[in-house]
Coordinates of C-alpha atoms (C1' of nucleotides) in Angstrom, one line a residue:
Chain A
M1 CA 0.0 0.0 0.0
H2 CA 2.2 2.7 -1.2
G3 CA 1.1 6.2 -0.1
S4 CA 1.4 7.8 -3.5
R5 CA -1.5 5.7 -4.7
K6 CA -3.9 7.8 -2.6
L7 CA -4.9 11.1 -4.1
F8 CA -5.9 12.7 -0.9
E9 CA -3.2 11.9 1.5
D10 CA -1.6 15.1 2.8
I11 CA -4.5 17.1 1.4
P12 CA -6.1 19.6 3.8
W13 CA -9.4 18.7 5.3
A14 CA -11.1 21.7 3.7
A15 CA -10.2 20.4 0.3
R16 CA -11.4 16.9 1.1
K17 CA -14.7 18.2 2.2
A18 CA -14.9 20.2 -1.0
F19 CA -14.2 17.1 -2.9
V20 CA -16.9 15.1 -1.3
S21 CA -19.5 17.8 -1.6
S22 CA -18.8 18.3 -5.3
S23 CA -18.7 14.6 -6.1
R24 CA -21.4 12.1 -6.7
E25 CA -21.6 8.5 -5.3
L26 CA -22.1 5.6 -7.6
E27 CA -22.1 1.8 -7.2
L28 CA -21.1 -1.1 -9.5
R29 CA -22.2 -4.6 -9.3
S30 CA -19.7 -7.4 -9.7
R31 CA -18.6 -7.7 -13.4
E32 CA -20.3 -4.4 -14.3
I33 CA -18.3 -2.1 -16.5
L34 CA -17.6 1.5 -15.5
F35 CA -16.4 2.5 -19.0
H36 CA -14.8 1.0 -22.1
A37 CA -11.5 1.9 -23.7
G38 CA -12.2 4.4 -26.4
D39 CA -15.3 5.9 -24.7
S40 CA -15.2 9.6 -24.4
G41 CA -15.4 11.0 -20.9
D42 CA -13.7 13.6 -18.9
G43 CA -14.6 12.9 -15.3
C44 CA -12.6 10.8 -12.9
Y45 CA -13.4 8.4 -10.1
L46 CA -12.2 7.6 -6.7
L47 CA -12.6 4.0 -5.6
R48 CA -14.0 3.9 -2.1
S49 CA -14.5 0.2 -1.7
G50 CA -14.3 -2.9 -3.9
V51 CA -11.9 -4.0 -6.6
V52 CA -11.7 -3.2 -10.3
K53 CA -9.5 -4.2 -13.1
A54 CA -8.1 -1.9 -15.9
A55 CA -7.7 -3.8 -19.1
V56 CA -7.3 -3.2 -22.8
I57 CA -8.2 -5.6 -25.6
A58 CA -5.4 -5.9 -28.2
R59 CA -6.1 -6.0 -31.9
D60 CA -5.9 -9.8 -31.9
G61 CA -8.5 -10.1 -29.2
Q62 CA -6.2 -10.8 -26.3
E63 CA -7.1 -9.1 -23.1
R64 CA -4.1 -7.4 -21.4
L65 CA -4.6 -6.3 -17.8
L66 CA -2.9 -3.1 -16.9
A67 CA -3.8 -3.1 -13.2
V68 CA -6.0 -4.5 -10.5
L69 CA -7.0 -1.6 -8.2
G70 CA -8.3 -1.6 -4.7
P71 CA -9.8 1.0 -2.4
G72 CA -8.3 4.5 -2.6
A73 CA -7.3 4.2 -6.2
M74 CA -7.9 6.9 -8.7
I75 CA -9.6 5.9 -11.9
G76 CA -10.0 7.6 -15.2
E77 CA -7.6 10.5 -14.5
L78 CA -5.9 10.4 -17.9
S79 CA -9.1 11.5 -19.7
L80 CA -9.7 14.0 -17.0
I81 CA -6.3 15.6 -17.7
D82 CA -6.1 15.4 -21.5
D83 CA -9.6 15.0 -22.8
E84 CA -8.6 12.0 -24.9
P85 CA -10.8 8.9 -24.9
R86 CA -10.6 6.4 -22.1
S87 CA -7.4 4.5 -22.4
A88 CA -8.6 1.3 -20.8
T89 CA -11.8 -0.6 -19.9
I90 CA -12.6 -0.6 -16.1
S91 CA -14.7 -3.4 -14.8
A92 CA -15.6 -4.4 -11.3
L93 CA -14.2 -7.6 -9.9
K94 CA -16.5 -7.3 -6.9
P95 CA -19.2 -4.8 -5.8
C96 CA -17.7 -1.3 -5.7
R97 CA -18.6 2.1 -4.3
L98 CA -17.1 5.1 -6.2
M99 CA -17.1 8.8 -6.1
H100 CA -17.3 10.6 -9.4
L101 CA -15.7 14.0 -9.8
T102 CA -16.3 16.1 -12.9
K103 CA -13.5 17.8 -14.7
P104 CA -14.5 21.4 -13.9
A105 CA -14.9 20.4 -10.2
F106 CA -11.5 18.8 -10.2
F107 CA -9.7 21.8 -11.6
R108 CA -11.5 24.3 -9.5
L109 CA -10.5 22.3 -6.5
A110 CA -6.9 21.9 -7.6
D111 CA -6.5 25.6 -8.5
N112 CA -7.4 26.4 -4.9
N113 CA -5.2 23.7 -3.5
P114 CA -1.9 23.2 -5.3
Q115 CA -1.4 20.2 -3.1
V116 CA -3.9 18.4 -5.2
Y117 CA -1.9 19.1 -8.3
R118 CA 1.3 17.9 -6.7
R119 CA -0.5 14.8 -5.4
A120 CA -1.8 14.1 -8.9
L121 CA 1.6 14.6 -10.4
K122 CA 3.1 12.2 -7.9
L123 CA 0.4 9.6 -8.8
L124 CA 1.2 9.8 -12.5
A125 CA 4.9 9.8 -11.9
H126 CA 4.5 6.6 -9.8
R127 CA 2.5 4.9 -12.5
L128 CA 4.9 6.0 -15.2
R129 CA 7.8 4.4 -13.3
G130 CA 5.7 1.3 -13.0
T131 CA 4.9 1.1 -16.7
N132 CA 8.4 1.9 -17.7
D133 CA 9.6 -1.1 -15.5
T134 CA 7.0 -3.2 -17.1
V135 CA 8.2 -2.4 -20.6
V136 CA 11.7 -3.3 -19.7
A137 CA 10.5 -6.5 -17.9
Q138 CA 8.4 -7.6 -20.9
G139 CA 11.5 -7.7 -23.0
T140 CA 14.0 -9.1 -20.7
V141 CA 12.3 -11.2 -18.0
S142 CA 11.2 -14.8 -18.4
V143 CA 7.6 -15.9 -18.2
S144 CA 8.0 -17.1 -14.6
G145 CA 9.6 -13.8 -13.6
R146 CA 6.8 -11.8 -15.2
V147 CA 4.3 -14.0 -13.3
A148 CA 6.1 -13.1 -10.1
R149 CA 5.8 -9.5 -11.2
A150 CA 2.1 -9.8 -11.7
F151 CA 1.8 -11.0 -8.1
A152 CA 4.0 -8.2 -6.8
S153 CA 1.7 -5.8 -8.6
L154 CA -1.4 -7.4 -7.2
A155 CA 0.1 -7.1 -3.8
E156 CA 0.6 -3.4 -4.3
G157 CA -2.9 -2.9 -5.7
L158 CA -4.8 -5.0 -3.1
G159 CA -2.5 -6.8 -0.8
D160 CA -3.2 -7.0 2.9
E161 CA 0.0 -7.2 4.9
Q162 CA -0.2 -9.5 7.9
S163 CA 1.6 -8.8 11.1
D164 CA 4.1 -11.6 10.2
G165 CA 5.1 -9.8 6.9
R166 CA 3.2 -12.1 4.6
I167 CA 0.8 -10.5 2.2
L168 CA -2.7 -11.8 1.6
L169 CA -4.4 -11.2 -1.6
A170 CA -7.9 -11.3 -0.3
H171 CA -9.7 -11.7 -3.6
K172 CA -10.4 -14.5 -5.9
I173 CA -8.0 -14.1 -8.9
T174 CA -8.1 -16.4 -11.8
Q175 CA -5.1 -17.6 -13.8
N176 CA -6.5 -15.8 -16.7
D177 CA -6.1 -12.5 -14.8
I178 CA -2.5 -13.4 -13.9
A179 CA -1.8 -14.4 -17.4
G180 CA -3.3 -11.1 -18.7
M181 CA -1.1 -9.1 -16.3
A182 CA 2.1 -11.0 -17.1
G183 CA 1.4 -11.0 -20.8
V184 CA 1.7 -14.8 -21.1
A185 CA -0.4 -17.7 -22.2
R186 CA -2.8 -19.0 -19.5
E187 CA -1.3 -22.5 -19.6
N188 CA 2.2 -21.1 -18.9
A189 CA 0.9 -18.9 -16.1
S190 CA -0.5 -22.1 -14.6
R191 CA 2.9 -23.7 -14.7
A192 CA 4.7 -20.7 -13.3
I193 CA 2.2 -20.3 -10.5
N194 CA 2.7 -24.0 -9.5
D195 CA 6.5 -23.4 -9.5
L196 CA 6.0 -20.5 -7.1
L197 CA 3.7 -22.6 -4.9
R198 CA 6.2 -25.5 -4.9
A199 CA 9.0 -23.1 -4.0
G200 CA 7.0 -21.9 -1.1
V201 CA 7.2 -18.3 -2.2
L202 CA 3.4 -18.3 -2.8
G203 CA 0.8 -20.1 -0.8
R204 CA -2.9 -20.6 -0.9
A205 CA -5.1 -19.3 1.9
G206 CA -8.5 -20.9 1.2
S207 CA -9.3 -19.8 -2.3
F208 CA -7.0 -16.8 -2.0
Y209 CA -3.3 -16.5 -2.6
M210 CA -0.8 -15.6 0.1
I211 CA 2.6 -14.2 -0.7
E212 CA 4.6 -16.1 1.8
Q213 CA 8.0 -14.7 0.9
P214 CA 7.6 -11.2 -0.4
V215 CA 11.4 -10.7 -0.7
A216 CA 11.9 -13.8 -2.6
L217 CA 9.0 -12.9 -4.9
L218 CA 10.4 -9.5 -5.7
D219 CA 13.7 -11.1 -6.4
M220 CA 12.3 -13.5 -8.9
A221 CA 10.4 -10.6 -10.4
E222 CA 13.7 -8.9 -10.9
I223 CA 12.5 -5.8 -9.2
Chain B
M1 CA 5.4 17.0 -33.3
H2 CA 2.5 16.7 -30.9
G3 CA 1.9 19.8 -28.8
S4 CA 1.7 18.1 -25.5
R5 CA 5.4 17.4 -25.6
K6 CA 6.2 21.0 -25.0
L7 CA 6.0 22.2 -21.5
F8 CA 5.6 25.8 -22.2
E9 CA 3.0 25.9 -24.9
D10 CA 0.0 28.0 -23.7
I11 CA 2.1 29.3 -20.8
P12 CA 2.0 33.0 -20.3
W13 CA 5.0 35.0 -21.2
A14 CA 5.6 36.2 -17.7
A15 CA 6.0 32.6 -16.6
R16 CA 8.3 31.8 -19.4
K17 CA 10.5 34.7 -18.5
A18 CA 10.5 33.6 -14.9
F19 CA 11.5 30.1 -16.1
V20 CA 14.4 31.4 -18.1
S21 CA 15.7 33.7 -15.4
S22 CA 15.5 31.0 -12.8
S23 CA 17.2 28.3 -14.9
R24 CA 20.8 27.6 -15.7
E25 CA 22.1 26.7 -19.2
L26 CA 24.3 23.7 -19.8
E27 CA 25.7 21.9 -22.7
L28 CA 26.5 18.3 -23.5
R29 CA 28.9 16.9 -26.1
S30 CA 27.9 14.0 -28.2
R31 CA 27.8 10.8 -26.2
E32 CA 28.1 12.6 -23.0
I33 CA 25.8 11.4 -20.2
L34 CA 23.4 13.8 -18.3
F35 CA 22.7 11.3 -15.6
H36 CA 22.4 7.6 -15.0
A37 CA 19.4 5.6 -13.9
G38 CA 19.6 5.3 -10.1
D39 CA 21.3 8.6 -9.5
S40 CA 19.7 10.9 -7.1
G41 CA 18.7 14.2 -8.4
D42 CA 15.7 16.4 -8.1
G43 CA 15.9 19.0 -10.9
C44 CA 14.6 18.7 -14.4
Y45 CA 15.9 19.8 -17.8
L46 CA 14.4 21.3 -20.9
L47 CA 16.1 20.3 -24.1
R48 CA 16.7 23.4 -26.2
S49 CA 18.5 21.8 -29.0
G50 CA 20.1 18.5 -29.9
V51 CA 18.9 15.0 -29.4
V52 CA 19.1 12.7 -26.3
K53 CA 18.1 9.1 -25.6
A54 CA 16.5 7.8 -22.4
A55 CA 17.5 4.2 -21.8
V56 CA 17.7 1.7 -19.0
I57 CA 20.0 -1.3 -18.7
A58 CA 18.1 -4.5 -17.7
R59 CA 19.5 -6.9 -15.3
D60 CA 20.8 -9.1 -18.1
G61 CA 22.8 -6.2 -19.6
Q62 CA 20.4 -5.5 -22.5
E63 CA 19.9 -1.8 -23.2
R64 CA 16.3 -0.9 -23.6
L65 CA 15.5 2.5 -25.1
L66 CA 12.5 4.2 -23.7
A67 CA 12.6 7.3 -26.0
V68 CA 14.7 9.4 -28.3
L69 CA 13.9 13.0 -27.5
G70 CA 14.3 16.2 -29.6
P71 CA 14.2 19.9 -28.9
G72 CA 11.4 21.0 -26.6
A73 CA 11.4 17.8 -24.6
M74 CA 11.2 17.7 -20.8
I75 CA 13.8 15.5 -19.1
G76 CA 14.1 14.2 -15.6
E77 CA 10.6 15.4 -14.5
L78 CA 9.9 12.2 -12.6
S79 CA 12.5 12.8 -10.0
L80 CA 11.5 16.4 -9.9
I81 CA 8.0 15.3 -8.9
D82 CA 8.6 12.4 -6.6
D83 CA 12.2 12.7 -5.4
E84 CA 12.9 9.1 -6.3
P85 CA 16.1 8.2 -8.2
R86 CA 16.5 8.9 -11.9
S87 CA 14.5 6.2 -13.7
A88 CA 16.6 6.2 -16.8
T89 CA 20.0 7.1 -18.2
I90 CA 20.0 10.1 -20.4
S91 CA 22.8 10.5 -23.0
A92 CA 23.3 12.9 -25.8
L93 CA 23.1 11.5 -29.4
K94 CA 24.5 14.8 -30.7
P95 CA 25.6 18.1 -29.0
C96 CA 22.8 19.5 -26.9
R97 CA 21.9 22.7 -25.1
L98 CA 19.7 22.3 -22.1
M99 CA 18.2 24.5 -19.4
H100 CA 18.3 23.2 -15.9
L101 CA 15.5 24.0 -13.4
T102 CA 15.7 23.3 -9.8
K103 CA 12.9 21.7 -7.9
P104 CA 12.1 24.7 -5.7
A105 CA 12.2 26.9 -8.7
F106 CA 9.8 24.7 -10.5
F107 CA 7.2 24.5 -7.7
R108 CA 7.5 28.2 -7.0
L109 CA 6.8 28.9 -10.7
A110 CA 4.0 26.4 -10.9
D111 CA 2.3 27.6 -7.7
N112 CA 2.0 31.0 -9.3
N113 CA 0.9 29.6 -12.6
P114 CA -1.4 26.7 -12.4
Q115 CA -1.1 26.4 -16.2
V116 CA 2.3 24.9 -15.5
Y117 CA 0.8 22.2 -13.4
R118 CA -1.9 21.5 -16.0
R119 CA 0.8 21.3 -18.7
A120 CA 2.9 19.0 -16.7
L121 CA 0.0 16.7 -16.0
K122 CA -0.8 16.6 -19.7
L123 CA 2.7 15.7 -20.5
L124 CA 2.7 12.8 -18.0
A125 CA -0.7 11.7 -19.1
H126 CA 0.5 11.6 -22.7
R127 CA 3.6 9.6 -21.8
L128 CA 1.5 7.2 -19.7
R129 CA -0.8 6.5 -22.7
G130 CA 2.3 5.9 -24.7
T131 CA 3.9 3.4 -22.3
N132 CA 0.6 1.7 -21.8
D133 CA 0.4 1.2 -25.5
T134 CA 3.9 -0.1 -25.5
V135 CA 3.2 -2.7 -22.8
V136 CA 0.3 -4.0 -24.9
A137 CA 2.2 -4.0 -28.1
Q138 CA 5.1 -5.8 -26.5
G139 CA 2.8 -8.8 -25.8
T140 CA 0.7 -8.8 -28.9
V141 CA 2.5 -7.3 -31.8
S142 CA 5.1 -9.1 -33.9
V143 CA 8.7 -8.1 -34.3
S144 CA 8.2 -6.2 -37.5
G145 CA 5.2 -4.4 -36.1
R146 CA 7.2 -3.3 -33.1
V147 CA 10.0 -2.1 -35.3
A148 CA 7.4 0.0 -37.2
R149 CA 6.3 1.3 -33.8
A150 CA 9.8 2.3 -33.0
F151 CA 10.0 4.4 -36.2
A152 CA 6.6 5.9 -35.4
S153 CA 7.9 6.9 -32.0
L154 CA 11.1 8.3 -33.5
A155 CA 9.0 10.4 -35.8
E156 CA 7.1 11.8 -32.9
G157 CA 10.3 12.5 -30.9
L158 CA 12.4 14.0 -33.7
G159 CA 10.6 13.7 -37.0
D160 CA 10.6 16.6 -39.5
E161 CA 7.5 16.6 -41.5
Q162 CA 8.0 17.6 -45.2
S163 CA 5.5 19.6 -47.2
D164 CA 4.5 16.4 -49.0
G165 CA 3.7 14.6 -45.8
R166 CA 6.7 12.4 -45.6
I167 CA 8.6 12.5 -42.3
L168 CA 12.4 12.9 -42.2
L169 CA 14.3 11.5 -39.3
A170 CA 17.2 13.9 -39.6
H171 CA 19.5 12.0 -37.3
K172 CA 21.8 9.1 -37.7
I173 CA 20.1 6.1 -35.9
T174 CA 21.7 2.7 -35.6
Q175 CA 19.9 -0.5 -35.9
N176 CA 21.0 -1.1 -32.3
D177 CA 18.9 1.9 -31.2
I178 CA 15.9 0.6 -33.2
A179 CA 16.3 -2.8 -31.8
G180 CA 16.5 -1.3 -28.3
M181 CA 13.3 0.6 -28.8
A182 CA 11.4 -2.3 -30.2
G183 CA 12.8 -4.8 -27.7
V184 CA 14.1 -7.2 -30.3
A185 CA 17.4 -8.7 -31.3
R186 CA 19.5 -6.4 -33.5
E187 CA 19.6 -9.0 -36.3
N188 CA 15.9 -9.2 -36.5
A189 CA 15.5 -5.4 -36.4
S190 CA 17.8 -5.4 -39.5
R191 CA 15.5 -7.9 -41.3
A192 CA 12.4 -5.9 -40.3
I193 CA 13.9 -2.6 -41.4
N194 CA 14.8 -4.1 -44.8
D195 CA 11.3 -5.4 -45.2
L196 CA 10.0 -1.9 -44.5
L197 CA 12.5 -0.5 -47.1
R198 CA 11.5 -3.0 -49.7
A199 CA 7.8 -2.3 -49.0
G200 CA 8.5 1.4 -49.7
V201 CA 7.1 2.5 -46.3
L202 CA 10.5 3.6 -45.3
G203 CA 13.2 5.1 -47.4
R204 CA 16.8 6.3 -46.9
A205 CA 17.6 9.9 -47.4
G206 CA 21.4 10.0 -47.4
S207 CA 22.3 8.4 -44.2
F208 CA 19.0 9.2 -42.6
Y209 CA 15.7 7.4 -42.7
M210 CA 12.6 8.9 -44.3
I211 CA 9.1 7.7 -43.5
E212 CA 7.6 7.6 -47.0
Q213 CA 4.2 6.4 -46.0
P214 CA 3.4 7.4 -42.5
V215 CA -0.1 6.0 -42.6
A216 CA 1.0 2.6 -43.8
L217 CA 3.7 2.7 -41.1
L218 CA 1.2 3.4 -38.3
D219 CA -1.0 0.6 -39.7
M220 CA 1.9 -1.9 -39.5
A221 CA 2.6 -0.7 -36.0
E222 CA -1.0 -1.5 -35.1
I223 CA -1.5 2.0 -33.7
Chain C
dT1 C1' 45.9 5.5 -46.6
dT2 C1' 45.4 2.0 -43.7
dG3 C1' 43.8 -0.2 -40.2
dA4 C1' 40.6 -0.9 -36.1
dA5 C1' 36.3 -0.5 -34.4
dC6 C1' 31.9 -0.1 -35.5
dT7 C1' 27.9 -1.1 -38.3
dT8 C1' 25.0 -3.9 -41.4
dG9 C1' 23.1 -8.2 -43.9
dT10 C1' 21.9 -12.9 -44.0
dG11 C1' 22.0 -17.9 -43.4
dA12 C1' 21.7 -21.9 -39.9
dT13 C1' 20.4 -23.4 -35.5
dA14 C1' 18.4 -23.4 -30.9
dT15 C1' 14.8 -22.5 -27.7
dA16 C1' 11.3 -20.2 -24.9
dG17 C1' 6.9 -19.9 -24.9
dA18 C1' 2.5 -20.3 -27.6
dT19 C1' -0.8 -23.4 -29.1
dC20 C1' -3.4 -27.6 -29.1
dA21 C1' -5.6 -31.4 -26.7
dC22 C1' -7.2 -33.3 -23.2
dA23 C1' -8.3 -34.9 -18.2
dT24 C1' -9.7 -33.2 -13.9
dA25 C1' -11.6 -30.3 -10.4
dC26 C1' -14.7 -26.9 -8.7
dG27 C1' -18.7 -24.0 -7.7
dG28 C1' -23.0 -22.4 -8.2
dA29 C1' -28.0 -23.0 -9.9
dG30 C1' -31.7 -25.8 -9.8
Chain D
dC1 C1' -27.3 -34.0 -4.7
dT2 C1' -26.2 -33.6 -9.7
dC3 C1' -25.4 -31.1 -13.6
dC4 C1' -23.1 -27.6 -16.3
dG5 C1' -20.1 -24.0 -17.1
dT6 C1' -15.9 -22.3 -15.8
dA7 C1' -11.1 -22.9 -13.9
dT8 C1' -7.0 -25.6 -13.6
dG9 C1' -3.0 -29.0 -14.6
dT10 C1' 0.0 -31.1 -17.8
dG11 C1' 1.8 -33.4 -21.7
dA12 C1' 2.9 -32.9 -26.9
dT13 C1' 3.6 -30.1 -30.7
dC14 C1' 4.7 -25.9 -33.3
dT15 C1' 6.7 -21.5 -34.3
dA16 C1' 8.4 -16.9 -33.8
dT17 C1' 12.4 -15.0 -32.4
dA18 C1' 16.8 -15.2 -30.2
dT19 C1' 21.3 -16.7 -30.8
dC20 C1' 25.4 -17.9 -33.4
dA21 C1' 28.5 -17.3 -37.0
dC22 C1' 30.4 -14.9 -40.5
dA23 C1' 31.1 -11.8 -44.6
dA24 C1' 30.9 -7.2 -46.1
dG25 C1' 30.4 -2.3 -45.7
dT26 C1' 31.5 2.3 -43.2
dT27 C1' 33.7 5.7 -40.4
dC28 C1' 37.3 7.9 -38.6
dA29 C1' 41.5 8.6 -36.3
dA30 C1' 46.4 8.4 -36.9

DNA sequence: TTGAACTTGTGATATAGATCACATACGGAG
DNA sequence: CTCCGTATGTGATCTATATCACAAGTTCAA
């Protein structure tokens, strides 16, 4: 749970209140789609509770997952900023509550609280570092390493750190999702996951995954 | 030459003057390195003239090129924003003139001109869209498509559009650079480039490349 | 001008990972 | 419970791309 994922950390209370009052609540049922890549739209959303995935469908029909996002995440900020179409499809992996903020409201708020601008810049900078790393990893890291990476990224997006340092991924994740994040075939994701399980780096807690050895995982992921 | 690459478009003159007066000039000789990935550093640079490349070296020693940047480009803004180490190594491909802006100067300037914040956000949003696309392309587009992509990206970074619509890449670029951008082996980049030359999509203008059919190129790149 | 150090082109081979083809297991609806 | 759709595991191919191995160009510095 890296701080820079949260837009409103370090933001004065007055601004938070202004945000809440100028935003509108909405809910999503499981599997419901918030918007599709290519849609027009200029507002952004703050995820209050639940889990969503951001994905794009490549020309050949393959679904590539860019991220799985948990509470506190900012969604749709690219279109907010540059008025271009939505860059990814957002769909709910479980029931979600969101706040919707319009573009004028956001900029009014930010103009009055430069902290908001700084926070937003940090958020984008953090994402950019992440995608840059992904680009490099894509080309140089093996399938099993990229699968490890996918788990690391899930841990960041919705991991729940236990008191003993292990990280619980308290959400049902399919091999298809993992494969989509790692950019590998589902069958090979399966093999890689089992390797991680056998190595004891990863475990299963009920129907959820548990990262038993976060350090070892990051190492395999070449992070 | 997409507008959003330039930090100071639409920025009031007063702010530009403030920028110039609070910044320091510096020069790089060809092949000289501005900074290395991992270095600490919190200032940013504006490229006035010349060409640089942004690259990272993967764990296995392979060089992966993130971008080739021409005049007007912003460099080192990630560390400016989040105080983390430099994310890439910047080196000059030809002699360059740069302006250096310190972090306090940037934020002072931006706080007084929210346009600067908006502009910076747009810049990062644009990059993020680009890297997201790259991630997807990495996993789904063939080698020749990715090489086409590399040329498209070069065109954006330092292309010179002719009156007849063709785009001149007025800089000596090696196959190694192309391979590094596309994330492929140099030998295969060579084959792909020759395919593009034979197809007439690409041409050679002296020792430079010329994009003869930009539309066809983008199509091959699956953009 | 003559190397020496880069570049580029192209065939031959090796291999990681995709794809195919199933068997098996699971989970929710009736 | 029991059936059906979805998720998983694992072998056997197949193929795109890396890697290897050279032969020619080029560039540039001495």
